[in-house]
Amino acid sequence: MTTPEVPAATRIPEAVHRRRWAILGVLMLSLLIVVLDNSILNVAIKTISTPAPTGLGATQSELEWAINAYTLVFAGLLFTAGLLGDRLGRKKVLVGGLVAFGLGSALAAESGSPVQLIAFRALMGLGAAFVMPATLAVLMNVFERDEQPKAIGIWAGGVGLAIAIGPITGGLLLDHFWWGSVFLVNVPIVIVAVVLMLILVPDSRDPKPGRIDLVGVALSVVGLVLLVYGIIKGGQLADFTAPTVLTTIGAGLAVLIGFVLYEKRSDHPSIDISYFKNKVFSAAIAAIALVFFALMGVTFFSVFYTQSVRGYSPLQTGLLMLPLAASQLIFAPRARLVVDRFGVRAVTTGGLVLLAAMLAAFNLLDANTPIWLLEVIFFLMGTGMAHVMTPTSVVIMQALPREKAGSASALSNTFRQVGGALGIAVLGSVLSTAYRSQIQDKLGLLPPGLRHTAGESIEATLGIAAKLGPRGDALVGAANDSFLHAMHVTALCGAAVAIVSAVVTAMFLPGRAPQEAVGETSEEAVRAGR
């Protein structure tokens, strides 16, 4: 895979070039709120699952939908957002997305039921869909080619910063305010970001934009919703062979296959399927998707481990997740230096193997394990992720010409979010199924009407145990043991996914940063499969 030749004369206006680092700071602030929202929510999910007035009494499946409503709308609309940014101007789309995200955040903070929260999270996902690809697209248009890997590394490090700030901020808010404050905090950040965006960021667009692919967008959204709904339903029922589950999953897969076939025949596709003929490009996309599949699923269950099993507060949980974020913040901007020395393949594959090992290491954790072991696992997980995200993001973004930066960013972010949504759905369902199967035999003393509810999640079991008083003490121990078993099974599934991704990158990513064929255009290099 090669990159387009950089002309001797700079393509970036001098006024823009001088303030490029300030612009990157504004873009990272916009990125911050998108990532911050999910990392804050991860700390708040236990509180939201608590019955009113403390929380909303959301079930595990409703919690999964509160997360996935955001990621599904986000992933489904990223194609369109990238194309609209290329056509209408990335700055306009970015500002519009920020406003929609801020409005959704304010409404989510005032939700009166899990259903309302899910709906407003979907609105936030719509806004985020227009923010995320535009930040990377603008970056590609304010930095020259030689500075892009460094800028992308800093951009990726911003994800680590958001992951660090999110849980700590969420913990502080939950210690002093009601659960809705974790969403309301987004509003002032949005206001600051919009003002700075209007002042500093230049607009850019594709001089030859394509038409909007309405049919493709509809097919992708419907297919993803059906697929994820079927997976979540299977976990809720603890039966993936149920007719409703099989039918829904099958329908989702059929619609997604139809989406791919339609895109191949369309003269204005959301995704140019020909790009995936390049094994390097496809492997980089797959690596990003599978990393987030594993990471989002693990983050989902680790919060219940620290809060429900170990008894830590939301703030303490946020602090415990700090090593995961700190290692990304430290290593993501420096990963390009390691790539220069060892090549994309070695660095990315090594990062995935490290991530898989740390996921498997969750099996070492029980109710009394020294907490420093979890800190080491988190730090090394973040280190592995940093050495996957930066090289693959550079490979993907430099595969297409600068004018198509919105589309390239949309592809990268779409597969990242789809991977994350499926990770929460699949691994969340594995967790739910394993927990229910383990706890079921220990619920015999409960009235028949409570057994199904108590088996849904550890929070549901602990909630019923609390109402039973001293008679519920035995149920607490059984709930903890069952959850630890379920967590171990789920972590091993995540590790297996990371290993599959490592095999893909080892087979198809280049051994070193490709320098040959510098005179070709990006499109020619992609079609050549280099």
PDB file of C-alpha atoms in Angstrom, residues 172-395:
ATOM      1  CA  LEU A 172     -17.123  12.474  40.897  1.00  0.00           C
ATOM      2  CA  LEU A 173     -20.507  13.437  39.453  1.00  0.00           C
ATOM      3  CA  LEU A 174     -22.236  10.307  40.759  1.00  0.00           C
ATOM      4  CA  ASP A 175     -20.753  10.881  44.214  1.00  0.00           C
ATOM      5  CA  HIS A 176     -22.296  14.365  44.412  1.00  0.00           C
ATOM      6  CA  PHE A 177     -25.194  14.538  41.931  1.00  0.00           C
ATOM      7  CA  TRP A 178     -27.903  12.406  40.341  1.00  0.00           C
ATOM      8  CA  TRP A 179     -27.162   9.963  37.511  1.00  0.00           C
ATOM      9  CA  GLY A 180     -28.293  12.410  34.786  1.00  0.00           C
ATOM     10  CA  SER A 181     -25.339  14.667  35.547  1.00  0.00           C
ATOM     11  CA  VAL A 182     -23.076  12.281  33.569  1.00  0.00           C
ATOM     12  CA  PHE A 183     -24.902  13.432  30.421  1.00  0.00           C
ATOM     13  CA  LEU A 184     -25.452  17.064  31.380  1.00  0.00           C
ATOM     14  CA  VAL A 185     -21.683  17.577  31.721  1.00  0.00           C
ATOM     15  CA  ASN A 186     -21.400  17.291  27.921  1.00  0.00           C
ATOM     16  CA  VAL A 187     -23.343  20.521  27.339  1.00  0.00           C
ATOM     17  CA  PRO A 188     -20.708  23.094  28.465  1.00  0.00           C
ATOM     18  CA  ILE A 189     -17.995  21.157  26.615  1.00  0.00           C
ATOM     19  CA  VAL A 190     -20.104  21.322  23.432  1.00  0.00           C
ATOM     20  CA  ILE A 191     -20.571  25.088  23.811  1.00  0.00           C
ATOM     21  CA  VAL A 192     -16.819  25.696  24.189  1.00  0.00           C
ATOM     22  CA  ALA A 193     -16.009  23.373  21.278  1.00  0.00           C
ATOM     23  CA  VAL A 194     -18.492  25.074  18.933  1.00  0.00           C
ATOM     24  CA  VAL A 195     -17.165  28.565  19.722  1.00  0.00           C
ATOM     25  CA  LEU A 196     -13.544  27.523  19.153  1.00  0.00           C
ATOM     26  CA  MET A 197     -14.531  25.629  16.007  1.00  0.00           C
ATOM     27  CA  LEU A 198     -16.159  28.723  14.490  1.00  0.00           C
ATOM     28  CA  ILE A 199     -13.073  30.829  15.273  1.00  0.00           C
ATOM     29  CA  LEU A 200     -10.179  28.527  14.365  1.00  0.00           C
ATOM     30  CA  VAL A 201     -11.129  25.663  12.063  1.00  0.00           C
ATOM     31  CA  PRO A 202     -11.121  26.173   8.266  1.00  0.00           C
ATOM     32  CA  ASP A 203     -13.767  24.541   6.109  1.00  0.00           C
ATOM     33  CA  SER A 204     -12.924  21.970   3.441  1.00  0.00           C
ATOM     34  CA  ARG A 205     -14.826  19.702   1.074  1.00  0.00           C
ATOM     35  CA  ASP A 206     -14.405  17.220  -1.757  1.00  0.00           C
ATOM     36  CA  PRO A 207     -14.380  19.085  -5.115  1.00  0.00           C
ATOM     37  CA  LYS A 208     -16.078  16.076  -6.735  1.00  0.00           C
ATOM     38  CA  PRO A 209     -18.518  14.673  -4.175  1.00  0.00           C
ATOM     39  CA  GLY A 210     -20.799  11.760  -4.934  1.00  0.00           C
ATOM     40  CA  ARG A 211     -24.568  11.562  -4.477  1.00  0.00           C
ATOM     41  CA  ILE A 212     -25.954  10.444  -1.114  1.00  0.00           C
ATOM     42  CA  ASP A 213     -26.704   6.718  -1.033  1.00  0.00           C
ATOM     43  CA  LEU A 214     -30.086   6.700   0.747  1.00  0.00           C
ATOM     44  CA  VAL A 215     -30.852   3.035  -0.008  1.00  0.00           C
ATOM     45  CA  GLY A 216     -27.439   1.926   1.243  1.00  0.00           C
ATOM     46  CA  VAL A 217     -27.805   3.931   4.448  1.00  0.00           C
ATOM     47  CA  ALA A 218     -31.246   2.441   5.112  1.00  0.00           C
ATOM     48  CA  LEU A 219     -30.041  -1.115   4.481  1.00  0.00           C
ATOM     49  CA  SER A 220     -27.013  -0.727   6.756  1.00  0.00           C
ATOM     50  CA  VAL A 221     -29.027   0.725   9.647  1.00  0.00           C
ATOM     51  CA  VAL A 222     -31.835  -1.866   9.396  1.00  0.00           C
ATOM     52  CA  GLY A 223     -29.388  -4.762   9.068  1.00  0.00           C
ATOM     53  CA  LEU A 224     -27.312  -3.695  12.070  1.00  0.00           C
ATOM     54  CA  VAL A 225     -30.340  -3.063  14.284  1.00  0.00           C
ATOM     55  CA  LEU A 226     -31.854  -6.465  13.489  1.00  0.00           C
ATOM     56  CA  LEU A 227     -28.543  -8.277  14.017  1.00  0.00           C
ATOM     57  CA  VAL A 228     -27.716  -6.627  17.346  1.00  0.00           C
ATOM     58  CA  TYR A 229     -31.304  -6.892  18.604  1.00  0.00           C
ATOM     59  CA  GLY A 230     -31.278 -10.622  17.904  1.00  0.00           C
ATOM     60  CA  ILE A 231     -27.972 -11.078  19.737  1.00  0.00           C
ATOM     61  CA  ILE A 232     -29.135  -9.095  22.781  1.00  0.00           C
ATOM     62  CA  LYS A 233     -32.447 -10.996  22.829  1.00  0.00           C
ATOM     63  CA  GLY A 234     -30.566 -14.292  22.765  1.00  0.00           C
ATOM     64  CA  GLY A 235     -28.569 -13.260  25.810  1.00  0.00           C
ATOM     65  CA  GLN A 236     -31.699 -12.048  27.597  1.00  0.00           C
ATOM     66  CA  LEU A 237     -33.440 -15.396  27.017  1.00  0.00           C
ATOM     67  CA  ALA A 238     -30.217 -17.395  27.548  1.00  0.00           C
ATOM     68  CA  ASP A 239     -31.253 -19.290  24.421  1.00  0.00           C
ATOM     69  CA  PHE A 240     -29.754 -18.460  21.030  1.00  0.00           C
ATOM     70  CA  THR A 241     -31.791 -21.217  19.383  1.00  0.00           C
ATOM     71  CA  ALA A 242     -35.140 -19.550  20.143  1.00  0.00           C
ATOM     72  CA  PRO A 243     -37.127 -18.950  16.909  1.00  0.00           C
ATOM     73  CA  THR A 244     -37.393 -15.182  17.491  1.00  0.00           C
ATOM     74  CA  VAL A 245     -33.629 -14.939  18.046  1.00  0.00           C
ATOM     75  CA  LEU A 246     -32.672 -17.005  15.000  1.00  0.00           C
ATOM     76  CA  THR A 247     -35.199 -15.202  12.802  1.00  0.00           C
ATOM     77  CA  THR A 248     -34.017 -11.738  13.832  1.00  0.00           C
ATOM     78  CA  ILE A 249     -30.316 -12.538  13.496  1.00  0.00           C
ATOM     79  CA  GLY A 250     -30.938 -14.243  10.140  1.00  0.00           C
ATOM     80  CA  ALA A 251     -32.924 -11.262   8.868  1.00  0.00           C
ATOM     81  CA  GLY A 252     -30.164  -8.882   9.965  1.00  0.00           C
ATOM     82  CA  LEU A 253     -27.474 -10.907   8.182  1.00  0.00           C
ATOM     83  CA  ALA A 254     -29.649 -11.137   5.049  1.00  0.00           C
ATOM     84  CA  VAL A 255     -30.163  -7.353   4.969  1.00  0.00           C
ATOM     85  CA  LEU A 256     -26.426  -6.725   5.468  1.00  0.00           C
ATOM     86  CA  ILE A 257     -25.605  -9.130   2.614  1.00  0.00           C
ATOM     87  CA  GLY A 258     -28.136  -7.229   0.511  1.00  0.00           C
ATOM     88  CA  PHE A 259     -26.383  -4.000   1.517  1.00  0.00           C
ATOM     89  CA  VAL A 260     -23.013  -5.297   0.248  1.00  0.00           C
ATOM     90  CA  LEU A 261     -24.550  -6.530  -3.034  1.00  0.00           C
ATOM     91  CA  TYR A 262     -26.331  -3.211  -3.557  1.00  0.00           C
ATOM     92  CA  GLU A 263     -23.162  -1.227  -2.864  1.00  0.00           C
ATOM     93  CA  LYS A 264     -21.254  -3.282  -5.447  1.00  0.00           C
ATOM     94  CA  ARG A 265     -23.798  -2.374  -8.134  1.00  0.00           C
ATOM     95  CA  SER A 266     -24.467   1.240  -7.128  1.00  0.00           C
ATOM     96  CA  ASP A 267     -22.909   4.106  -9.100  1.00  0.00           C
ATOM     97  CA  HIS A 268     -22.830   6.244  -5.910  1.00  0.00           C
ATOM     98  CA  PRO A 269     -22.162   3.774  -3.070  1.00  0.00           C
ATOM     99  CA  SER A 270     -21.701   4.676   0.596  1.00  0.00           C
ATOM    100  CA  ILE A 271     -18.756   2.260   0.602  1.00  0.00           C
ATOM    101  CA  ASP A 272     -16.570   1.709  -2.434  1.00  0.00           C
ATOM    102  CA  ILE A 273     -16.353  -2.078  -2.166  1.00  0.00           C
ATOM    103  CA  SER A 274     -13.323  -2.106  -4.492  1.00  0.00           C
ATOM    104  CA  TYR A 275     -11.164  -0.726  -1.659  1.00  0.00           C
ATOM    105  CA  PHE A 276     -11.636  -3.993   0.218  1.00  0.00           C
ATOM    106  CA  LYS A 277      -9.932  -5.909  -2.569  1.00  0.00           C
ATOM    107  CA  ASN A 278      -6.718  -4.594  -1.077  1.00  0.00           C
ATOM    108  CA  LYS A 279      -5.727  -7.057   1.653  1.00  0.00           C
ATOM    109  CA  VAL A 280      -3.716  -4.453   3.577  1.00  0.00           C
ATOM    110  CA  PHE A 281      -6.630  -2.036   3.732  1.00  0.00           C
ATOM    111  CA  SER A 282      -9.083  -4.803   4.716  1.00  0.00           C
ATOM    112  CA  ALA A 283      -6.768  -6.206   7.395  1.00  0.00           C
ATOM    113  CA  ALA A 284      -6.360  -2.756   8.973  1.00  0.00           C
ATOM    114  CA  ILE A 285     -10.129  -2.223   9.019  1.00  0.00           C
ATOM    115  CA  ALA A 286     -10.687  -5.714  10.485  1.00  0.00           C
ATOM    116  CA  ALA A 287      -8.080  -5.108  13.202  1.00  0.00           C
ATOM    117  CA  ILE A 288      -9.811  -1.908  14.341  1.00  0.00           C
ATOM    118  CA  ALA A 289     -13.236  -3.584  14.396  1.00  0.00           C
ATOM    119  CA  LEU A 290     -12.058  -6.641  16.333  1.00  0.00           C
ATOM    120  CA  VAL A 291     -10.072  -4.595  18.860  1.00  0.00           C
ATOM    121  CA  PHE A 292     -13.155  -2.591  19.743  1.00  0.00           C
ATOM    122  CA  PHE A 293     -15.269  -5.768  19.747  1.00  0.00           C
ATOM    123  CA  ALA A 294     -13.055  -7.175  22.498  1.00  0.00           C
ATOM    124  CA  LEU A 295     -12.501  -3.906  24.369  1.00  0.00           C
ATOM    125  CA  MET A 296     -16.128  -2.735  24.600  1.00  0.00           C
ATOM    126  CA  GLY A 297     -17.309  -6.134  25.801  1.00  0.00           C
ATOM    127  CA  VAL A 298     -14.615  -6.269  28.484  1.00  0.00           C
ATOM    128  CA  THR A 299     -15.259  -2.692  29.648  1.00  0.00           C
ATOM    129  CA  PHE A 300     -18.935  -3.576  30.026  1.00  0.00           C
ATOM    130  CA  PHE A 301     -18.314  -6.434  32.467  1.00  0.00           C
ATOM    131  CA  SER A 302     -15.290  -4.958  34.291  1.00  0.00           C
ATOM    132  CA  VAL A 303     -17.476  -2.204  35.787  1.00  0.00           C
ATOM    133  CA  PHE A 304     -19.746  -4.819  37.380  1.00  0.00           C
ATOM    134  CA  TYR A 305     -16.676  -6.670  38.658  1.00  0.00           C
ATOM    135  CA  THR A 306     -15.234  -3.621  40.406  1.00  0.00           C
ATOM    136  CA  GLN A 307     -18.525  -2.236  41.734  1.00  0.00           C
ATOM    137  CA  SER A 308     -20.783  -5.249  42.318  1.00  0.00           C
ATOM    138  CA  VAL A 309     -18.248  -7.930  43.276  1.00  0.00           C
ATOM    139  CA  ARG A 310     -15.463  -5.837  44.803  1.00  0.00           C
ATOM    140  CA  GLY A 311     -17.671  -3.073  46.252  1.00  0.00           C
ATOM    141  CA  TYR A 312     -15.836  -0.028  44.849  1.00  0.00           C
ATOM    142  CA  SER A 313     -17.682   3.261  44.326  1.00  0.00           C
ATOM    143  CA  PRO A 314     -18.163   4.791  40.847  1.00  0.00           C
ATOM    144  CA  LEU A 315     -15.314   7.256  41.540  1.00  0.00           C
ATOM    145  CA  GLN A 316     -13.002   4.479  42.711  1.00  0.00           C
ATOM    146  CA  THR A 317     -13.923   2.466  39.610  1.00  0.00           C
ATOM    147  CA  GLY A 318     -13.010   5.439  37.440  1.00  0.00           C
ATOM    148  CA  LEU A 319      -9.646   5.727  39.150  1.00  0.00           C
ATOM    149  CA  LEU A 320      -9.052   1.995  38.732  1.00  0.00           C
ATOM    150  CA  MET A 321      -9.518   2.370  34.967  1.00  0.00           C
ATOM    151  CA  LEU A 322      -6.922   5.154  34.817  1.00  0.00           C
ATOM    152  CA  PRO A 323      -4.033   2.840  33.788  1.00  0.00           C
ATOM    153  CA  LEU A 324      -6.012   1.692  30.724  1.00  0.00           C
ATOM    154  CA  ALA A 325      -6.295   5.279  29.573  1.00  0.00           C
ATOM    155  CA  ALA A 326      -2.873   6.469  30.704  1.00  0.00           C
ATOM    156  CA  SER A 327      -1.036   3.816  28.706  1.00  0.00           C
ATOM    157  CA  GLN A 328      -2.938   4.790  25.544  1.00  0.00           C
ATOM    158  CA  LEU A 329      -2.176   8.447  26.163  1.00  0.00           C
ATOM    159  CA  ILE A 330       1.523   7.643  26.642  1.00  0.00           C
ATOM    160  CA  PHE A 331       2.064   5.181  23.804  1.00  0.00           C
ATOM    161  CA  ALA A 332      -0.390   6.190  21.040  1.00  0.00           C
ATOM    162  CA  PRO A 333       1.563   9.321  19.951  1.00  0.00           C
ATOM    163  CA  ARG A 334       4.835   7.330  20.060  1.00  0.00           C
ATOM    164  CA  ALA A 335       3.611   4.222  18.264  1.00  0.00           C
ATOM    165  CA  ARG A 336       4.702   5.675  14.895  1.00  0.00           C
ATOM    166  CA  LEU A 337       8.335   5.569  16.090  1.00  0.00           C
ATOM    167  CA  VAL A 338       8.028   1.859  16.844  1.00  0.00           C
ATOM    168  CA  VAL A 339       6.401   1.326  13.429  1.00  0.00           C
ATOM    169  CA  ASP A 340       9.309   3.124  11.729  1.00  0.00           C
ATOM    170  CA  ARG A 341      11.699   0.637  13.326  1.00  0.00           C
ATOM    171  CA  PHE A 342       9.790  -2.658  13.213  1.00  0.00           C
ATOM    172  CA  GLY A 343       7.059  -2.175  10.582  1.00  0.00           C
ATOM    173  CA  VAL A 344       3.275  -2.075  10.716  1.00  0.00           C
ATOM    174  CA  ARG A 345       2.831  -5.861  10.777  1.00  0.00           C
ATOM    175  CA  ALA A 346       5.088  -6.580  13.767  1.00  0.00           C
ATOM    176  CA  VAL A 347       3.786  -3.674  15.855  1.00  0.00           C
ATOM    177  CA  THR A 348       0.089  -4.283  15.177  1.00  0.00           C
ATOM    178  CA  THR A 349       0.286  -8.051  15.597  1.00  0.00           C
ATOM    179  CA  GLY A 350       2.322  -7.667  18.783  1.00  0.00           C
ATOM    180  CA  GLY A 351      -0.240  -5.223  20.163  1.00  0.00           C
ATOM    181  CA  LEU A 352      -3.090  -7.648  19.453  1.00  0.00           C
ATOM    182  CA  VAL A 353      -1.251 -10.586  21.051  1.00  0.00           C
ATOM    183  CA  LEU A 354      -0.632  -8.468  24.159  1.00  0.00           C
ATOM    184  CA  LEU A 355      -4.311  -7.476  24.230  1.00  0.00           C
ATOM    185  CA  ALA A 356      -5.369 -11.138  23.925  1.00  0.00           C
ATOM    186  CA  ALA A 357      -3.044 -12.154  26.769  1.00  0.00           C
ATOM    187  CA  MET A 358      -4.478  -9.465  29.050  1.00  0.00           C
ATOM    188  CA  LEU A 359      -8.050 -10.471  28.232  1.00  0.00           C
ATOM    189  CA  ALA A 360      -7.188 -14.053  29.130  1.00  0.00           C
ATOM    190  CA  ALA A 361      -5.566 -12.745  32.343  1.00  0.00           C
ATOM    191  CA  PHE A 362      -9.015 -11.745  33.616  1.00  0.00           C
ATOM    192  CA  ASN A 363      -9.342 -15.426  34.522  1.00  0.00           C
ATOM    193  CA  LEU A 364      -6.825 -14.762  37.320  1.00  0.00           C
ATOM    194  CA  LEU A 365      -9.255 -12.382  39.032  1.00  0.00           C
ATOM    195  CA  ASP A 366     -11.634 -13.445  41.780  1.00  0.00           C
ATOM    196  CA  ALA A 367     -13.389 -11.716  44.663  1.00  0.00           C
ATOM    197  CA  ASN A 368     -10.185 -11.381  46.723  1.00  0.00           C
ATOM    198  CA  THR A 369      -7.429 -10.898  44.110  1.00  0.00           C
ATOM    199  CA  PRO A 370      -5.068  -7.988  44.956  1.00  0.00           C
ATOM    200  CA  ILE A 371      -6.405  -5.052  42.996  1.00  0.00           C
ATOM    201  CA  TRP A 372      -2.955  -4.125  41.684  1.00  0.00           C
ATOM    202  CA  LEU A 373      -3.197  -7.117  39.336  1.00  0.00           C
ATOM    203  CA  LEU A 374      -6.225  -5.544  37.648  1.00  0.00           C
ATOM    204  CA  GLU A 375      -4.242  -2.303  37.304  1.00  0.00           C
ATOM    205  CA  VAL A 376      -1.399  -4.135  35.552  1.00  0.00           C
ATOM    206  CA  ILE A 377      -3.871  -5.839  33.214  1.00  0.00           C
ATOM    207  CA  PHE A 378      -5.509  -2.514  32.341  1.00  0.00           C
ATOM    208  CA  PHE A 379      -2.159  -0.802  31.706  1.00  0.00           C
ATOM    209  CA  LEU A 380      -0.931  -3.547  29.387  1.00  0.00           C
ATOM    210  CA  MET A 381      -4.314  -3.656  27.599  1.00  0.00           C
ATOM    211  CA  GLY A 382      -4.014   0.058  26.856  1.00  0.00           C
ATOM    212  CA  THR A 383      -0.426  -0.430  25.684  1.00  0.00           C
ATOM    213  CA  GLY A 384      -1.552  -3.120  23.242  1.00  0.00           C
ATOM    214  CA  MET A 385      -4.410  -0.977  21.955  1.00  0.00           C
ATOM    215  CA  ALA A 386      -2.139   2.037  21.375  1.00  0.00           C
ATOM    216  CA  HIS A 387       0.104  -0.070  19.151  1.00  0.00           C
ATOM    217  CA  VAL A 388      -2.890  -1.239  17.126  1.00  0.00           C
ATOM    218  CA  MET A 389      -4.963   1.924  16.745  1.00  0.00           C
ATOM    219  CA  THR A 390      -2.286   4.366  15.570  1.00  0.00           C
ATOM    220  CA  PRO A 391      -0.662   2.220  12.813  1.00  0.00           C
ATOM    221  CA  THR A 392      -3.985   0.959  11.452  1.00  0.00           C
ATOM    222  CA  SER A 393      -5.505   4.464  11.467  1.00  0.00           C
ATOM    223  CA  VAL A 394      -2.530   5.791   9.473  1.00  0.00           C
ATOM    224  CA  VAL A 395      -2.774   2.901   6.993  1.00  0.00           C
TER     225      VAL A 395
END
